[in-house]
CSV table of C-alpha atoms in Angstrom, one decimal:
chain,number,residue,atom,x,y,z
A,1,MET,CA,-0.1,0.0,-0.1
A,2,THR,CA,1.5,3.5,-0.9
A,3,SER,CA,1.5,6.2,1.6
A,4,THR,CA,-1.4,8.1,0.4
A,5,GLU,CA,-4.0,5.3,-0.3
A,6,GLN,CA,-6.8,5.2,2.2
A,7,ALA,CA,-6.9,2.6,5.0
A,8,PRO,CA,-8.4,-0.7,4.4
A,9,ASP,CA,-12.0,-1.3,5.6
A,10,THR,CA,-10.7,-3.2,8.7
A,11,GLU,CA,-8.7,-0.2,9.9
A,12,TRP,CA,-11.6,2.4,9.7
A,13,PRO,CA,-12.9,3.8,13.1
A,14,GLU,CA,-16.0,2.2,14.7
A,15,ALA,CA,-19.1,4.0,13.4
A,16,TRP,CA,-22.9,3.5,14.2
A,17,TYR,CA,-26.2,4.9,13.9
A,18,MET,CA,-27.1,7.0,17.1
A,19,THR,CA,-30.3,6.9,19.1
A,20,GLU,CA,-33.3,8.9,17.9
A,21,GLY,CA,-34.4,12.0,19.4
A,22,LYS,CA,-32.6,14.6,21.5
A,23,CYS,CA,-29.0,13.9,22.4
A,24,GLU,CA,-29.0,14.1,26.3
A,25,ASN,CA,-25.2,13.5,26.9
A,26,GLN,CA,-23.3,14.4,23.9
A,27,LYS,CA,-20.2,12.7,25.2
A,28,ALA,CA,-21.8,9.3,25.6
A,29,LEU,CA,-21.8,6.5,23.0
A,30,ASN,CA,-25.5,7.0,22.2
A,31,LYS,CA,-25.8,3.7,20.5
A,32,GLN,CA,-29.1,2.1,19.6
A,33,GLU,CA,-30.3,-1.1,21.2
A,34,PRO,CA,-29.2,-3.4,19.5
A,35,ASN,CA,-26.3,-1.6,18.0
A,36,ALA,CA,-26.8,-0.5,14.3
A,37,PRO,CA,-23.1,-0.5,12.8
A,38,VAL,CA,-22.1,1.7,9.9
A,39,SER,CA,-19.6,0.3,7.4
A,40,ALA,CA,-16.4,1.9,5.9
A,41,GLU,CA,-18.2,1.5,2.5
A,42,MET,CA,-21.2,3.5,3.7
A,43,LEU,CA,-18.9,6.3,5.0
A,44,ARG,CA,-17.1,6.6,1.8
A,45,LYS,CA,-20.6,6.8,-0.1
A,46,ILE,CA,-21.4,10.0,2.0
A,47,GLY,CA,-17.9,11.5,1.2
A,48,ILE,CA,-15.8,10.6,4.2
A,49,ALA,CA,-12.2,9.7,3.6
A,50,TYR,CA,-9.8,8.0,6.1
A,51,TRP,CA,-6.2,7.2,6.7
A,52,ASN,CA,-4.4,5.5,9.6
A,53,LEU,CA,-1.2,7.1,10.6
A,54,PRO,CA,0.1,5.9,14.1
A,55,PRO,CA,1.9,8.9,15.7
A,56,ASP,CA,3.9,7.2,18.3
A,57,ASP,CA,7.3,7.6,16.6
A,58,PHE,CA,6.7,11.3,16.3
A,59,THR,CA,6.6,14.4,18.5
A,60,TYR,CA,4.1,17.1,18.2
A,61,PRO,CA,3.5,20.3,20.4
A,62,VAL,CA,0.5,20.5,22.7
A,63,LYS,CA,-0.6,23.7,20.9
A,64,SER,CA,0.7,25.4,17.7
A,65,VAL,CA,-1.4,28.0,15.9
A,66,PRO,CA,-0.2,28.0,13.0
A,67,TRP,CA,2.0,25.0,12.6
A,68,ASP,CA,3.9,24.5,9.5
A,69,PRO,CA,2.8,21.2,7.9
A,70,SER,CA,6.1,21.2,6.0
A,71,GLU,CA,7.6,20.4,9.4
A,72,ALA,CA,5.8,17.1,9.6
A,73,PRO,CA,8.2,14.3,10.8
A,74,ASP,CA,5.9,11.6,9.5
A,75,PRO,CA,6.7,10.9,5.8
A,76,LYS,CA,3.3,9.5,5.3
A,77,LEU,CA,1.7,12.6,6.7
A,78,MET,CA,4.0,14.7,4.5
A,79,ALA,CA,3.0,12.7,1.3
A,80,LEU,CA,-0.6,13.0,2.1
A,81,ARG,CA,-0.2,16.8,2.7
A,82,ASP,CA,1.5,17.1,-0.6
A,83,GLU,CA,-0.9,15.0,-2.6
A,84,ARG,CA,-4.0,16.7,-1.3
A,85,GLY,CA,-2.6,20.4,-1.1
A,86,TYR,CA,-2.8,21.0,2.6
A,87,SER,CA,-0.6,24.3,2.9
A,88,TYR,CA,-1.8,25.2,6.5
A,89,ALA,CA,-2.0,23.2,9.7
A,90,ASP,CA,-2.5,24.0,13.5
A,91,ILE,CA,-2.3,21.8,16.5
A,92,ILE,CA,-4.8,22.2,19.3
A,93,THR,CA,-5.6,20.2,22.5
A,94,VAL,CA,-9.3,20.0,23.6
A,95,HIS,CA,-9.2,19.5,27.4
A,96,PRO,CA,-10.1,21.8,30.3
A,97,ASP,CA,-6.5,22.5,31.1
A,98,HIS,CA,-5.5,23.6,27.6
A,99,LEU,CA,-8.9,25.2,26.1
A,100,PRO,CA,-10.0,28.3,27.8
A,101,GLY,CA,-13.8,28.2,28.1
A,102,PHE,CA,-13.8,24.5,27.5
A,103,ASP,CA,-17.5,23.6,28.4
A,104,ASP,CA,-18.6,26.4,26.1
A,105,LYS,CA,-16.4,25.5,23.3
A,106,VAL,CA,-17.5,21.8,23.4
A,107,LYS,CA,-21.1,22.8,23.4
A,108,ALA,CA,-20.5,25.1,20.3
A,109,PHE,CA,-18.7,22.3,18.4
A,110,PHE,CA,-21.9,20.2,18.8
A,111,GLU,CA,-24.0,22.6,17.0
A,112,GLU,CA,-25.0,21.0,13.6
A,113,HIS,CA,-23.4,22.9,10.9
A,114,ILE,CA,-21.5,22.8,7.4
A,115,HIS,CA,-18.3,24.3,6.3
A,116,ASP,CA,-17.5,25.8,2.7
A,117,ALA,CA,-14.2,23.7,2.6
A,118,GLU,CA,-13.2,20.3,3.5
A,119,GLU,CA,-12.6,19.6,7.0
A,120,ILE,CA,-9.5,17.5,7.9
A,121,ARG,CA,-8.5,16.2,11.5
A,122,TYR,CA,-5.6,14.1,12.5
A,123,ILE,CA,-5.9,12.6,15.9
A,124,ILE,CA,-2.5,12.8,17.6
A,125,SER,CA,-3.9,11.4,21.0
A,126,GLY,CA,-7.2,11.1,22.8
A,127,SER,CA,-10.4,10.4,21.3
A,128,GLY,CA,-13.8,12.0,20.5
A,129,PHE,CA,-16.9,11.6,18.1
A,130,PHE,CA,-17.7,13.2,14.6
A,131,ASP,CA,-21.3,13.0,14.0
A,132,VAL,CA,-22.3,13.2,10.2
A,133,ARG,CA,-25.7,13.0,8.5
A,134,ASP,CA,-26.2,10.2,6.1
A,135,ALA,CA,-28.2,10.3,2.8
A,136,ASP,CA,-31.5,10.0,4.8
A,137,ASP,CA,-30.6,12.6,7.3
A,138,LYS,CA,-29.9,10.2,10.1
A,139,TRP,CA,-27.0,10.8,12.5
A,140,VAL,CA,-24.1,8.5,12.2
A,141,ARG,CA,-21.5,8.7,15.1
A,142,VAL,CA,-17.8,8.0,14.2
A,143,HIS,CA,-15.4,7.3,17.2
A,144,ILE,CA,-12.2,8.8,16.3
A,145,LYS,CA,-9.0,8.0,18.1
A,146,LYS,CA,-5.2,8.3,18.1
A,147,GLY,CA,-3.7,7.7,14.7
A,148,ASP,CA,-7.0,8.6,12.8
A,149,LEU,CA,-6.9,11.0,10.1
A,150,MET,CA,-10.4,11.7,8.6
A,151,THR,CA,-11.8,14.1,5.9
A,152,LEU,CA,-15.4,15.5,5.9
A,153,PRO,CA,-16.3,16.8,2.6
A,154,GLU,CA,-17.5,20.4,1.9
A,155,GLY,CA,-21.1,20.9,2.7
A,156,ILE,CA,-21.9,17.9,4.8
A,157,TYR,CA,-23.9,18.4,8.0
A,158,HIS,CA,-21.8,17.3,11.1
A,159,ARG,CA,-20.8,18.2,14.5
A,160,PHE,CA,-18.1,17.2,16.8
A,161,THR,CA,-17.6,16.4,20.5
A,162,CYS,CA,-15.3,15.0,23.0
A,163,ASP,CA,-16.0,11.6,24.4
A,164,GLU,CA,-16.0,11.1,28.2
A,165,SER,CA,-12.4,11.3,28.4
A,166,ASP,CA,-12.6,15.1,27.7
A,167,PHE,CA,-9.3,15.0,25.9
A,168,ILE,CA,-8.3,15.1,22.2
A,169,HIS,CA,-5.0,16.3,20.8
A,170,ALA,CA,-5.5,17.1,17.1
A,171,MET,CA,-4.0,18.7,14.0
A,172,ARG,CA,-6.4,20.5,11.6
A,173,LEU,CA,-5.2,20.9,8.1
A,174,PHE,CA,-6.5,23.2,5.4
A,175,LYS,CA,-6.0,24.2,1.6
A,176,GLY,CA,-4.8,27.7,1.7
A,177,GLN,CA,-5.8,30.2,4.3
A,178,PRO,CA,-7.9,28.6,7.1
A,179,ILE,CA,-11.5,29.7,7.4
A,180,TRP,CA,-13.1,27.7,10.3
A,181,THR,CA,-16.6,29.6,9.9
A,182,PRO,CA,-19.4,27.3,10.8
A,183,PHE,CA,-22.7,27.7,8.9
A,184,ASN,CA,-25.4,26.3,11.2
A,185,ARG,CA,-28.4,24.4,9.9
A,186,PRO,CA,-30.4,25.1,8.0
A,187,GLN,CA,-28.2,25.8,5.0
A,188,GLU,CA,-30.0,24.4,2.2
A,189,GLU,CA,-29.5,27.3,-0.2
A,190,HIS,CA,-25.8,27.6,0.6
A,191,PRO,CA,-23.7,26.7,-2.4
A,192,SER,CA,-21.3,24.4,-0.5
A,193,ARG,CA,-24.5,22.4,0.7
A,194,GLN,CA,-26.0,22.3,-2.8
A,195,LYS,CA,-22.7,21.0,-4.1
A,196,TYR,CA,-22.6,18.3,-1.4
A,197,VAL,CA,-26.2,17.3,-2.2
A,198,ASP,CA,-25.5,17.1,-6.0
A,199,GLU,CA,-22.5,15.0,-5.5
A,200,PHE,CA,-23.4,12.7,-2.7
A,201,ILE,CA,-27.2,12.5,-2.5
A,202,ALA,CA,-29.0,13.6,-5.6
A,203,ALA,CA,-26.7,11.8,-7.8
A,204,LYS,CA,-26.9,8.4,-5.9
A,205,ALA,CA,-30.8,8.7,-5.2
């Protein structure tokens, strides 16, 4: 396998359909009973991409905003950066000791939204959840952990939260100058949402 090919299905993070209704505890697993797993194939169909890059042999700062992605010590990360054109990066730690206003920030991350660019996250340590809407507008929860590098396509409805460990150390990558603006739902008329619907929902209906 070359360094920039996506991980095989067996290495993708665990994903499942969430329980219906209001999410009372965003940091809990929120699995259905019985569990309703979601496959790597299904995640790819809604535009998710995934690589596994174990970070144990490399050292990264707790926080660096920005962080020069050309300094990546991992040759696989460098190859992925070059192939996909990631020219900006920063590194953050989401934890009460490292993120001022931790509780408010985590609540804000959990607001359903889209971005007008691809979202890229590389998990250096810790763990958390990305929730994404499938083609039927149902919530799929993806449990991301150390070594996971996942991309969400422009225009997908999603949200993020820590899990009950309250700790995630992550790198954010971006093409060009970073614009982290979230556009909270509803955004059906937003060009990025329309682009996503055309590519991943309408085209496959």
